[in-house]
């Protein structure tokens, strides 16, 4: 390739336009504005000479056509001369691309219509969501009634990936929460010399609230999103449809093992979080408040009863159902594109965490009313 | 009209069926029969709802009005349990093959057998190897779906679809995107399996020569209606302008080359002014 600049040239006389050089996209680049600025000649007849046009592509032909079109609109008669056969056919092709057809105007809904549409869509989604939960509940009964139908392999591998593989992160984070809690509480207690009460505060708040909540949030982010992405991808790949056409219930094959895996794994993880959180509190109490491990544990046995532990643990199965339900529901909502998988995975995590906190608050109100 | 073939025993009967998506009418009062033991082609250009028709027959969608019967069962009136039972007698070969990507070729074919039967492991092994042998991929049984070429994965999907020896098998665009050799293999397989296993086959496709070479009867669908039907030889002679354009692959005709648009000149000049 030579480096000579590819340029289109044109000169306009009274009644002739001389075109030379490269009438291509690259050639016209520098001159296109000048060419568009050419005045429409005032003569009656005009000749366009193309003897020295070296190359022409659709941009060149289109620019020329537009000029010709402008002239004709002003009543100027145009004659083309000296173009090669190829350039003539190209110009001709451009000129003929004017099939008169109508399309209806695109409807752009107004703001009010959009609000209405979103409201209705939201309503349908809530309805679908409840349908899904109802179906999930009914189908889960079949596993309870016919334990022979339980898919042990899926269930156990589910427990491994959602439970066993999450042990380290749950343990570490709840340990740190225990440390933070003991530190914040300890700072206040020191002022009153009430150091030993750190056990009551850390113990009760961890067992009743923080351990279940932290576990649920980690699982929603870690497992809920994985459920959505997995089912969503299977949906895109038509694997879900393939199951349905084989006469298999995708709900039973895909959702139940996931839900039961969480129902088993999450309470175990929560107990681990309880222990690790208390351990973290113990370390911090020893360092900050001079409460020895022994004192801590003796006091713990005195003030924390089994009820405290159970009130925390009883919330966990509800969290498990919420997380697996939302995760799977969002997976089945995936339509059409990889982007949709991403969107629904995000929605799954956000809705999951949102619902966990709502459910937790509901439990607090319930416990409050029951006086426990 | 060459419909004499159709009057025999029909496995699938569609009567006055309409189907709408929102305000868009996909099918408008369609009636057709799929005779038992035959290969029936359903043809039409892309976007005419051929795949939708398969989903309607499979009961994944419900018609807005009219009925679809399979073996005397009205599909959309069945309870969930009965629908799943009927579906065991249907195989569907997806356009994308839809293999389970986390299972090997062997496990993919074994999947419906494991789910629907109580057969022993050795029996399942024999059946899976038989089906894989039928599609010529017995040697590929340990591969994962990601290691298969497009043609091979479609053959595995075919083996999986016939694993339970269905009475009806539906092919969704089986020839699309296949090289000539895989295409030849698929064409031969579809006919061969139909006759050897005594199945009924529905081939949804827009590949005219391939479909014409194996189908006993063809329906041409356009704009939600059956616009032509008959044996492949009959359709070759059909004078209906639409059928003619479709069967002979003419670029312009009743179906215009251009998607509806404003005048091309206005469109381009309009932006410049």
Coordinates of C-alpha atoms in Angstrom, one line a residue:
Chain A
X1 CA 0.0 0.0 0.0
X2 CA 1.3 3.4 -0.9
X3 CA 0.9 6.2 1.6
X4 CA -0.3 8.7 -1.0
X5 CA -3.4 10.4 0.5
X6 CA -6.6 9.1 -1.0
X7 CA -8.7 12.2 -1.8
X8 CA -11.7 13.0 -3.9
X9 CA -11.4 16.1 -6.0
X10 CA -14.1 18.1 -7.7
X11 CA -14.2 21.4 -9.5
X12 CA -17.4 23.2 -10.4
X13 CA -17.7 25.4 -13.6
X14 CA -20.8 27.1 -14.8
X15 CA -22.3 24.0 -16.2
X16 CA -19.9 21.2 -15.4
X17 CA -18.7 19.3 -12.4
X18 CA -15.4 17.5 -12.8
X19 CA -14.9 14.6 -10.4
X20 CA -11.5 13.0 -10.0
X21 CA -9.6 10.9 -7.5
X22 CA -11.0 8.5 -5.0
X23 CA -14.7 8.8 -4.4
X24 CA -14.7 6.4 -1.4
X25 CA -15.4 6.8 2.2
X26 CA -11.8 7.4 3.0
X27 CA -11.3 9.7 0.0
X28 CA -14.3 11.8 0.8
X29 CA -13.6 12.1 4.5
X30 CA -11.6 15.4 4.2
X31 CA -13.8 16.9 1.5
X32 CA -17.3 15.9 2.4
X33 CA -18.3 19.2 4.0
X34 CA -16.9 21.2 1.1
X35 CA -18.8 19.0 -1.3
X36 CA -22.1 19.3 0.6
X37 CA -21.6 23.1 0.6
X38 CA -21.5 23.2 -3.2
X39 CA -24.1 25.6 -4.5
X40 CA -26.8 24.4 -6.8
X41 CA -26.0 25.7 -10.2
X42 CA -28.4 28.2 -11.8
X43 CA -28.0 26.9 -15.3
X44 CA -30.7 24.8 -16.9
X45 CA -28.4 21.9 -17.9
X46 CA -25.3 20.5 -16.2
X47 CA -22.8 17.8 -17.0
X48 CA -20.9 15.7 -14.4
X49 CA -17.6 14.4 -15.7
X50 CA -16.3 11.2 -14.2
X51 CA -13.5 10.3 -16.5
X52 CA -10.8 10.4 -13.8
X53 CA -12.7 8.9 -10.9
X54 CA -10.4 6.1 -9.8
X55 CA -12.6 4.4 -7.3
X56 CA -16.1 4.8 -6.0
X57 CA -18.0 3.1 -3.2
X58 CA -21.5 3.6 -1.8
X59 CA -20.5 6.7 0.2
X60 CA -19.1 8.3 -2.9
X61 CA -22.1 7.3 -5.0
X62 CA -24.5 8.5 -2.3
X63 CA -22.9 11.9 -2.0
X64 CA -23.0 12.3 -5.7
X65 CA -26.6 11.1 -5.9
X66 CA -27.6 13.6 -3.2
X67 CA -26.1 16.4 -5.2
X68 CA -27.9 15.2 -8.4
X69 CA -31.1 14.9 -6.5
X70 CA -30.7 18.5 -5.2
X71 CA -30.1 19.8 -8.7
X72 CA -33.1 17.9 -10.1
X73 CA -35.3 19.3 -7.4
X74 CA -34.3 22.8 -8.6
X75 CA -35.2 21.9 -12.2
X76 CA -31.6 21.5 -13.3
X77 CA -31.1 18.8 -15.9
X78 CA -28.2 16.5 -15.2
X79 CA -26.0 14.6 -17.6
X80 CA -23.4 12.0 -16.4
X81 CA -20.5 11.6 -18.7
X82 CA -17.3 9.5 -18.7
X83 CA -18.0 7.3 -15.7
X84 CA -17.1 3.6 -16.0
X85 CA -19.8 1.0 -16.3
X86 CA -19.3 -0.1 -12.7
X87 CA -19.7 3.4 -11.4
X88 CA -22.9 3.9 -13.5
X89 CA -24.4 0.7 -12.1
X90 CA -23.5 1.8 -8.6
X91 CA -25.1 5.2 -9.1
X92 CA -28.1 3.5 -10.6
X93 CA -28.4 1.1 -7.7
X94 CA -28.4 3.9 -5.2
X95 CA -31.0 5.9 -7.3
X96 CA -33.3 2.9 -7.4
X97 CA -33.2 2.1 -3.6
X98 CA -36.4 4.1 -3.1
X99 CA -39.1 1.6 -2.7
X100 CA -42.2 3.5 -1.6
X101 CA -43.5 1.6 1.5
X102 CA -45.2 2.7 4.6
X103 CA -44.5 1.7 8.2
X104 CA -46.8 2.5 11.0
X105 CA -45.4 5.1 13.5
X106 CA -43.8 3.6 16.5
X107 CA -46.0 4.1 19.6
X108 CA -44.1 5.9 22.3
X109 CA -46.1 5.6 25.5
X110 CA -46.5 8.6 27.8
X111 CA -45.3 8.7 31.3
X112 CA -48.7 7.9 32.7
X113 CA -48.9 4.9 30.5
X114 CA -45.5 3.8 31.7
X115 CA -46.4 4.1 35.3
X116 CA -49.5 2.0 34.7
X117 CA -47.6 -0.6 32.7
X118 CA -45.0 -0.9 35.5
X119 CA -47.7 -1.2 38.1
X120 CA -49.4 -4.0 36.2
X121 CA -46.2 -5.8 35.5
X122 CA -45.3 -5.6 39.1
X123 CA -48.7 -7.0 40.1
X124 CA -48.3 -9.9 37.7
X125 CA -44.8 -10.6 39.0
X126 CA -46.1 -10.7 42.6
X127 CA -48.9 -13.0 41.5
X128 CA -46.4 -15.3 39.6
X129 CA -44.2 -15.2 42.7
X130 CA -47.0 -16.5 45.0
X131 CA -47.9 -19.1 42.4
X132 CA -44.4 -20.3 42.4
X133 CA -44.2 -20.5 46.2
X134 CA -47.5 -22.3 46.3
X135 CA -46.3 -24.8 43.7
X136 CA -43.0 -25.2 45.5
X137 CA -44.8 -26.0 48.7
X138 CA -47.2 -28.5 47.2
X139 CA -44.5 -30.3 45.3
X140 CA -42.3 -30.4 48.4
X141 CA -45.1 -32.3 50.1
X142 CA -44.6 -35.2 47.7
X143 CA -41.0 -35.6 49.0
X144 CA -42.3 -35.6 52.5
X145 CA -45.1 -38.1 51.7
X146 CA -43.0 -40.3 49.4
X147 CA -39.4 -40.2 50.7
X148 CA -38.6 -42.7 48.0
X149 CA -38.7 -39.9 45.5
X150 CA -36.0 -37.9 47.2
X151 CA -33.1 -37.3 44.9
X152 CA -30.3 -38.1 47.3
X153 CA -27.4 -37.4 44.9
X154 CA -28.7 -33.9 44.0
X155 CA -29.6 -33.2 47.7
X156 CA -26.2 -34.3 49.0
X157 CA -24.2 -32.4 46.4
X158 CA -26.4 -29.4 47.2
X159 CA -25.6 -29.7 50.9
X160 CA -22.0 -29.9 50.0
X161 CA -21.9 -26.8 47.8
X162 CA -24.2 -24.6 49.9
X163 CA -23.2 -25.9 53.4
X164 CA -19.8 -27.5 53.5
X165 CA -18.2 -25.1 51.1
X166 CA -19.5 -22.1 53.0
X167 CA -18.1 -23.2 56.3
X168 CA -15.0 -21.1 56.2
X169 CA -16.6 -17.9 55.2
X170 CA -19.5 -18.2 57.6
X171 CA -17.1 -19.1 60.5
X172 CA -14.7 -16.3 59.7
X173 CA -17.3 -13.6 59.3
X174 CA -19.3 -14.6 62.4
X175 CA -16.1 -14.7 64.4
X176 CA -15.4 -11.1 63.3
X177 CA -18.9 -10.0 64.1
X178 CA -18.4 -11.4 67.6
X179 CA -15.2 -9.4 68.0
X180 CA -16.9 -6.2 66.8
X181 CA -19.9 -6.7 69.0
X182 CA -17.9 -7.3 72.1
X183 CA -15.7 -4.3 71.3
X184 CA -18.6 -1.9 70.9
X185 CA -20.4 -3.2 73.9
X186 CA -17.2 -3.4 76.0
X187 CA -16.4 0.3 75.4
X188 CA -19.6 1.3 77.1
X189 CA -19.5 -1.4 79.8
X190 CA -16.0 -0.3 81.0
X191 CA -17.4 3.1 82.0
X192 CA -19.7 1.4 84.5
X193 CA -17.3 -1.3 85.5
X194 CA -19.9 -3.8 84.4
X195 CA -17.5 -5.8 82.3
X196 CA -19.0 -9.2 83.0
X197 CA -22.3 -8.2 81.4
X198 CA -20.6 -8.4 78.0
X199 CA -21.5 -12.1 78.1
X200 CA -25.2 -11.3 78.4
X201 CA -25.2 -8.7 75.6
X202 CA -23.0 -10.6 73.2
X203 CA -24.5 -13.9 73.8
X204 CA -28.2 -12.9 73.5
X205 CA -27.7 -10.6 70.5
X206 CA -25.6 -13.1 68.6
X207 CA -27.7 -16.1 69.3
X208 CA -31.1 -14.4 68.7
X209 CA -30.2 -12.0 65.9
X210 CA -26.8 -11.7 64.4
X211 CA -25.7 -15.3 63.8
X212 CA -28.9 -16.3 61.9
X213 CA -29.0 -12.9 60.1
X214 CA -25.3 -13.0 59.0
X215 CA -25.6 -16.6 57.9
X216 CA -28.7 -15.8 55.8
X217 CA -27.1 -12.7 54.2
X218 CA -24.0 -14.7 53.2
X219 CA -26.1 -17.5 51.9
X220 CA -28.4 -15.2 49.9
X221 CA -25.3 -13.6 48.3
X222 CA -23.5 -16.8 47.8
X223 CA -26.1 -19.5 47.1
X224 CA -29.2 -17.5 46.1
X225 CA -27.3 -15.9 43.2
X226 CA -25.8 -19.3 42.2
X227 CA -29.3 -20.8 42.1
X228 CA -30.5 -18.0 39.8
X229 CA -27.6 -18.1 37.5
X230 CA -27.7 -21.9 37.2
X231 CA -31.4 -22.2 36.5
X232 CA -31.3 -19.1 34.3
X233 CA -28.5 -20.5 32.1
X234 CA -30.3 -23.8 31.9
X235 CA -33.4 -21.9 30.8
X236 CA -31.5 -20.1 28.1
X237 CA -30.0 -23.3 26.9
X238 CA -33.5 -24.8 26.7
X239 CA -32.5 -27.5 29.2
X240 CA -35.5 -26.6 31.3
X241 CA -37.8 -27.0 28.3
X242 CA -36.1 -30.3 27.5
X243 CA -36.9 -31.6 30.9
X244 CA -40.5 -30.4 30.7
X245 CA -41.0 -32.1 27.3
X246 CA -39.6 -35.3 28.7
X247 CA -42.5 -35.2 31.1
X248 CA -40.3 -34.3 34.0
X249 CA -41.2 -31.5 36.5
X250 CA -38.4 -29.0 36.5
X251 CA -39.7 -27.9 39.9
X252 CA -39.1 -31.3 41.4
X253 CA -35.8 -31.8 39.6
X254 CA -34.2 -28.4 40.1
X255 CA -36.0 -26.6 42.9
X256 CA -36.6 -29.2 45.5
X257 CA -33.0 -30.5 45.9
X258 CA -31.9 -26.9 46.3
X259 CA -34.6 -26.0 48.8
X260 CA -34.1 -29.0 51.0
X261 CA -30.3 -28.7 50.8
X262 CA -30.6 -25.2 52.3
X263 CA -33.2 -26.4 54.8
X264 CA -30.6 -28.8 56.1
X265 CA -27.4 -26.8 55.6
X266 CA -28.5 -23.4 56.9
X267 CA -29.4 -24.4 60.5
X268 CA -26.1 -26.2 60.8
X269 CA -24.2 -23.2 59.5
X270 CA -26.2 -21.0 61.9
X271 CA -25.1 -23.2 64.9
X272 CA -21.5 -22.8 63.6
X273 CA -22.0 -19.1 63.4
X274 CA -23.3 -19.0 67.0
X275 CA -20.2 -20.8 68.2
X276 CA -17.7 -18.8 66.2
X277 CA -19.4 -15.5 67.1
X278 CA -19.3 -16.3 70.9
X279 CA -15.7 -17.3 70.4
X280 CA -14.9 -14.0 68.8
X281 CA -16.7 -12.2 71.7
X282 CA -14.6 -14.2 74.2
X283 CA -11.3 -13.2 72.6
X284 CA -12.3 -9.6 72.6
X285 CA -13.6 -9.7 76.2
X286 CA -10.3 -11.1 77.4
X287 CA -8.2 -8.6 75.5
X288 CA -10.4 -5.5 76.2
X289 CA -12.3 -6.2 79.4
X290 CA -10.1 -8.8 81.3
X291 CA -12.9 -11.3 81.4
X292 CA -11.1 -14.7 81.3
X293 CA -12.4 -17.5 79.1
X294 CA -13.4 -19.4 82.2
X295 CA -15.4 -16.5 83.7
X296 CA -17.0 -15.9 80.3
X297 CA -18.1 -19.5 79.9
X298 CA -19.4 -19.8 83.4
X299 CA -21.5 -16.7 83.1
X300 CA -22.6 -17.8 79.6
X301 CA -24.0 -21.0 81.1
X302 CA -25.8 -19.0 83.8
X303 CA -27.5 -16.3 81.7
X304 CA -28.1 -17.8 78.3
X305 CA -30.8 -20.4 78.2
X306 CA -31.7 -22.9 75.5
X307 CA -34.7 -20.7 74.6
X308 CA -32.4 -17.9 73.4
X309 CA -30.6 -20.3 71.1
X310 CA -33.9 -21.8 69.8
X311 CA -35.5 -18.5 69.1
X312 CA -32.6 -17.7 66.8
X313 CA -32.5 -21.1 65.1
X314 CA -36.3 -21.3 64.5
X315 CA -36.0 -18.4 62.0
X316 CA -33.5 -20.1 59.9
X317 CA -35.7 -22.6 58.0
X318 CA -37.9 -19.6 57.0
X319 CA -34.8 -17.8 55.7
X320 CA -33.8 -21.0 53.8
X321 CA -37.2 -21.2 52.0
X322 CA -37.1 -17.5 51.2
X323 CA -33.6 -17.6 49.7
X324 CA -34.1 -20.8 47.7
X325 CA -37.5 -19.7 46.6
X326 CA -36.4 -16.3 45.4
X327 CA -33.2 -17.6 43.8
X328 CA -35.1 -20.3 41.8
X329 CA -38.0 -18.0 40.9
X330 CA -35.7 -15.4 39.5
X331 CA -33.8 -18.1 37.6
X332 CA -37.1 -19.2 35.9
X333 CA -37.8 -15.6 35.0
X334 CA -34.7 -15.4 32.8
X335 CA -35.7 -14.7 29.2
X336 CA -33.7 -14.5 26.0
X337 CA -30.3 -13.2 26.7
X338 CA -27.2 -13.4 28.8
X339 CA -27.9 -9.9 30.1
X340 CA -31.2 -11.2 31.5
X341 CA -29.2 -13.8 33.6
X342 CA -27.2 -11.0 35.1
X343 CA -30.2 -8.8 35.8
X344 CA -32.1 -11.6 37.5
X345 CA -29.1 -12.7 39.5
X346 CA -28.8 -9.2 40.9
X347 CA -32.5 -9.0 41.6
X348 CA -32.3 -12.4 43.3
X349 CA -29.7 -11.2 45.8
X350 CA -31.3 -7.8 46.4
X351 CA -34.8 -9.3 46.9
X352 CA -33.3 -12.1 49.0
X353 CA -31.6 -9.8 51.5
X354 CA -34.6 -7.5 51.5
X355 CA -36.9 -10.3 52.4
X356 CA -34.6 -11.8 55.0
X357 CA -34.6 -8.5 56.9
X358 CA -38.4 -8.2 56.5
X359 CA -38.9 -11.7 57.8
X360 CA -36.5 -11.0 60.7
X361 CA -38.4 -7.9 61.6
X362 CA -41.6 -9.8 61.5
X363 CA -40.2 -12.4 63.9
X364 CA -39.1 -9.6 66.2
X365 CA -42.6 -8.2 66.3
X366 CA -44.0 -11.7 66.9
X367 CA -41.6 -12.4 69.7
X368 CA -42.3 -8.9 71.1
X369 CA -46.1 -9.7 71.2
X370 CA -45.5 -13.1 72.7
X371 CA -43.3 -11.5 75.3
X372 CA -40.3 -13.8 74.7
Chain B
X1 CA -55.7 -31.5 -3.1
X2 CA -53.9 -34.8 -2.4
X3 CA -55.4 -35.0 1.0
X4 CA -56.4 -38.7 0.7
X5 CA -53.4 -39.7 2.8
X6 CA -54.5 -37.6 5.7
X7 CA -57.9 -39.3 6.1
X8 CA -56.3 -42.3 7.6
X9 CA -55.7 -42.6 11.3
X10 CA -54.4 -39.3 12.7
X11 CA -52.1 -39.3 15.8
X12 CA -52.3 -35.5 16.2
X13 CA -55.5 -33.6 15.3
X14 CA -55.6 -29.8 15.4
X15 CA -59.0 -28.3 14.9
X16 CA -59.8 -24.6 14.4
X17 CA -56.9 -23.7 16.6
X18 CA -56.0 -20.0 17.2
X19 CA -53.2 -18.7 19.3
X20 CA -52.5 -15.1 20.1
X21 CA -49.6 -13.4 21.9
X22 CA -51.0 -10.2 23.3
X23 CA -52.7 -8.6 20.3
X24 CA -50.5 -10.5 17.8
X25 CA -52.3 -13.4 16.1
X26 CA -49.8 -16.2 15.6
X27 CA -52.3 -18.9 14.4
X28 CA -55.7 -18.1 13.0
X29 CA -58.1 -21.0 12.8
X30 CA -55.6 -23.6 11.9
X31 CA -56.7 -27.2 11.3
X32 CA -54.3 -30.0 10.4
X33 CA -53.7 -33.7 11.0
X34 CA -50.6 -35.6 11.6
X35 CA -51.1 -39.2 10.3
X36 CA -49.7 -42.1 12.3
X37 CA -46.5 -43.6 11.1
X38 CA -45.7 -40.8 8.7
X39 CA -43.1 -38.1 8.5
X40 CA -44.9 -34.7 8.2
X41 CA -43.1 -31.5 7.3
X42 CA -44.3 -28.2 8.6
X43 CA -42.8 -25.5 6.6
X44 CA -42.8 -21.8 6.5
X45 CA -40.5 -18.8 6.7
X46 CA -38.7 -17.9 9.9
X47 CA -41.0 -16.1 12.4
X48 CA -44.2 -17.8 11.4
X49 CA -44.6 -19.6 14.7
X50 CA -43.5 -23.1 13.6
X51 CA -41.7 -23.6 16.9
X52 CA -44.8 -22.2 18.7
X53 CA -46.8 -24.9 17.0
X54 CA -44.5 -27.6 18.5
X55 CA -44.8 -26.0 21.9
X56 CA -48.6 -26.0 21.5
X57 CA -48.6 -29.7 20.7
X58 CA -46.2 -30.3 23.6
X59 CA -48.6 -28.5 25.9
X60 CA -46.1 -25.9 27.0
X61 CA -48.5 -23.3 25.6
X62 CA -52.3 -23.2 25.5
X63 CA -54.2 -22.4 22.4
X64 CA -56.5 -19.3 22.6
X65 CA -59.3 -21.3 21.1
X66 CA -59.8 -24.6 19.3
X67 CA -58.3 -27.9 20.2
X68 CA -55.2 -30.0 19.8
X69 CA -55.6 -33.7 20.3
X70 CA -52.9 -36.3 20.7
X71 CA -54.0 -39.9 20.6
X72 CA -57.5 -38.8 21.7
X73 CA -56.3 -36.6 24.5
X74 CA -57.1 -32.9 24.3
X75 CA -53.7 -31.6 25.4
X76 CA -54.6 -28.3 27.0
X77 CA -57.4 -29.9 29.1
X78 CA -55.2 -32.5 30.7
X79 CA -54.3 -32.2 34.3
X80 CA -50.7 -31.6 35.0
X81 CA -50.1 -35.3 35.9
X82 CA -51.8 -36.6 32.7
X83 CA -49.9 -34.0 30.6
X84 CA -46.6 -35.3 31.9
X85 CA -47.8 -38.8 31.1
X86 CA -48.6 -37.8 27.6
X87 CA -45.3 -36.0 27.2
X88 CA -43.5 -39.3 27.9
X89 CA -44.8 -40.4 24.5
X90 CA -43.4 -37.3 22.8
X91 CA -39.8 -36.6 21.9
X92 CA -38.8 -33.1 21.0
X93 CA -35.5 -32.3 19.3
X94 CA -34.6 -28.7 20.1
X95 CA -33.1 -26.2 17.7
X96 CA -30.2 -25.7 20.2
X97 CA -30.0 -29.4 21.1
X98 CA -30.6 -28.4 24.7
X99 CA -28.3 -31.1 26.1
X100 CA -27.6 -31.0 29.9
X101 CA -24.3 -29.4 29.8
X102 CA -23.2 -30.8 33.2
X103 CA -23.7 -34.4 32.1
X104 CA -21.8 -36.7 29.7
X105 CA -23.3 -37.8 26.4
X106 CA -24.0 -41.2 28.1
X107 CA -25.7 -39.6 31.1
X108 CA -27.7 -37.3 28.8
X109 CA -29.3 -40.2 27.0
X110 CA -29.7 -42.2 30.2
X111 CA -31.4 -39.2 31.9
X112 CA -35.0 -39.9 30.7
X113 CA -34.6 -43.6 31.3
X114 CA -33.4 -43.1 34.9
X115 CA -36.2 -40.6 35.6
X116 CA -39.1 -42.5 34.1
X117 CA -38.2 -46.2 34.5
X118 CA -37.1 -48.5 37.3
X119 CA -34.7 -50.4 35.0
X120 CA -31.6 -51.9 36.3
X121 CA -28.3 -50.2 35.6
X122 CA -27.2 -52.9 33.1
X123 CA -30.5 -52.6 31.2
X124 CA -30.1 -48.8 31.0
X125 CA -26.6 -49.3 29.7
X126 CA -27.8 -51.5 27.0
X127 CA -30.6 -49.2 26.0
X128 CA -28.3 -46.1 26.0
X129 CA -25.7 -47.8 23.9
X130 CA -28.4 -49.0 21.4
X131 CA -29.7 -45.5 21.0
X132 CA -26.2 -44.1 20.6
X133 CA -25.4 -46.8 18.1
X134 CA -28.5 -45.8 16.1
X135 CA -27.1 -42.2 15.7
X136 CA -23.6 -43.4 15.2
X137 CA -22.1 -42.0 18.4
X138 CA -21.6 -45.0 20.6
X139 CA -17.9 -44.1 20.7
X140 CA -18.5 -40.6 21.9
X141 CA -20.4 -41.7 25.1
X142 CA -17.8 -40.3 27.5
X143 CA -17.6 -36.8 26.0
X144 CA -19.1 -33.7 27.5
X145 CA -21.6 -31.7 25.4
X146 CA -19.1 -28.9 25.1
X147 CA -16.7 -31.2 23.2
X148 CA -19.2 -32.0 20.5
X149 CA -19.7 -30.3 17.1
X150 CA -23.1 -28.9 16.3
X151 CA -24.0 -31.9 14.2
X152 CA -22.9 -34.4 16.8
X153 CA -24.8 -32.6 19.7
X154 CA -27.9 -32.7 17.6
X155 CA -27.5 -36.4 17.1
X156 CA -27.0 -36.9 20.8
X157 CA -30.1 -34.9 21.4
X158 CA -31.9 -37.1 18.9
X159 CA -30.7 -40.2 20.8
X160 CA -32.0 -38.7 24.0
X161 CA -35.3 -37.8 22.4
X162 CA -35.9 -41.4 21.3
X163 CA -34.6 -43.0 24.6
X164 CA -38.1 -43.8 25.8
X165 CA -39.3 -44.9 22.3
X166 CA -41.9 -42.2 21.9
X167 CA -44.8 -42.5 19.6
X168 CA -44.4 -39.0 18.3
X169 CA -41.1 -37.2 17.7
X170 CA -40.9 -33.5 16.8
X171 CA -37.9 -31.9 15.2
X172 CA -37.4 -28.2 15.5
X173 CA -35.4 -27.0 12.6
X174 CA -33.1 -30.0 12.5
X175 CA -31.1 -28.9 9.5
X176 CA -30.4 -25.4 10.4
X177 CA -26.7 -24.6 10.6
X178 CA -25.5 -28.1 9.6
X179 CA -22.7 -28.8 7.1
X180 CA -23.8 -30.9 4.1
X181 CA -22.5 -34.2 5.6
X182 CA -24.3 -33.7 9.0
X183 CA -27.3 -32.6 7.1
X184 CA -27.2 -35.8 5.0
X185 CA -26.8 -37.9 8.2
X186 CA -29.8 -36.2 9.9
X187 CA -32.0 -36.6 6.8
X188 CA -31.3 -40.3 6.7
X189 CA -31.7 -40.7 10.4
X190 CA -35.0 -39.0 10.6
X191 CA -36.5 -41.2 7.9
X192 CA -34.8 -44.3 9.2
X193 CA -35.8 -43.9 12.8
X194 CA -39.3 -43.2 11.9
X195 CA -39.7 -46.4 9.9
X196 CA -37.6 -48.6 12.1
X197 CA -39.1 -47.6 15.4
X198 CA -42.6 -47.1 14.1
X199 CA -42.8 -43.5 15.2
X200 CA -44.6 -40.5 13.8
X201 CA -42.4 -37.6 13.0
X202 CA -43.1 -33.9 12.7
X203 CA -40.3 -32.0 11.0
X204 CA -40.5 -28.2 11.4
X205 CA -38.2 -26.6 8.9
X206 CA -37.6 -24.1 6.2
X207 CA -35.1 -26.2 4.3
X208 CA -37.2 -27.2 1.3
X209 CA -35.1 -29.8 -0.5
X210 CA -34.2 -31.7 2.7
X211 CA -37.7 -31.7 4.1
X212 CA -39.2 -32.6 0.7
X213 CA -36.9 -35.6 0.4
X214 CA -38.1 -37.3 3.6
X215 CA -41.6 -36.0 4.3
X216 CA -44.7 -37.9 3.3
X217 CA -46.8 -34.9 3.6
X218 CA -46.1 -31.2 3.9
X219 CA -48.0 -28.2 5.4
X220 CA -46.9 -24.8 4.4
X221 CA -47.8 -22.1 7.0
X222 CA -47.7 -18.4 6.6
X223 CA -49.4 -15.5 8.4
X224 CA -50.9 -17.9 10.9
X225 CA -52.7 -20.0 8.3
X226 CA -52.1 -23.2 6.4
X227 CA -51.6 -21.8 2.9
X228 CA -50.7 -25.0 1.2
X229 CA -50.6 -28.7 1.8
X230 CA -49.9 -32.0 0.0
X231 CA -47.2 -34.4 -0.9
X232 CA -43.9 -32.9 -1.8
X233 CA -44.5 -33.7 -5.5
X234 CA -47.9 -32.0 -5.4
X235 CA -46.5 -28.9 -3.8
X236 CA -43.8 -28.6 -6.4
X237 CA -46.6 -28.0 -8.9
X238 CA -48.7 -25.8 -6.7
X239 CA -49.7 -22.6 -8.3
X240 CA -50.6 -20.7 -5.1
X241 CA -48.3 -17.7 -5.4
X242 CA -47.1 -17.9 -1.8
X243 CA -46.4 -21.7 -1.9
X244 CA -44.7 -21.2 -5.2
X245 CA -42.4 -18.5 -3.9
X246 CA -41.6 -20.5 -0.8
X247 CA -41.0 -23.9 -2.4
X248 CA -38.9 -22.5 -5.2
X249 CA -37.1 -19.9 -3.1
X250 CA -37.9 -16.8 -5.1
X251 CA -36.4 -13.7 -3.5
X252 CA -39.3 -11.4 -4.3
X253 CA -43.0 -12.1 -4.6
X254 CA -46.0 -12.1 -2.4
X255 CA -43.5 -11.8 0.5
X256 CA -41.7 -8.6 -0.3
X257 CA -37.9 -8.4 -0.1
X258 CA -38.1 -5.3 2.0
X259 CA -39.3 -5.1 5.6
X260 CA -41.9 -2.3 5.6
X261 CA -40.2 1.1 5.7
X262 CA -40.6 4.7 4.7
X263 CA -39.3 5.7 1.3
X264 CA -35.6 5.0 1.2
X265 CA -34.8 8.3 -0.4
X266 CA -36.8 10.3 2.2
X267 CA -35.2 8.3 4.9
X268 CA -31.7 9.2 3.9
X269 CA -32.2 12.7 2.7
X270 CA -34.5 13.4 5.6
X271 CA -31.6 12.9 8.0
X272 CA -29.4 15.1 5.9
X273 CA -31.7 18.1 5.7

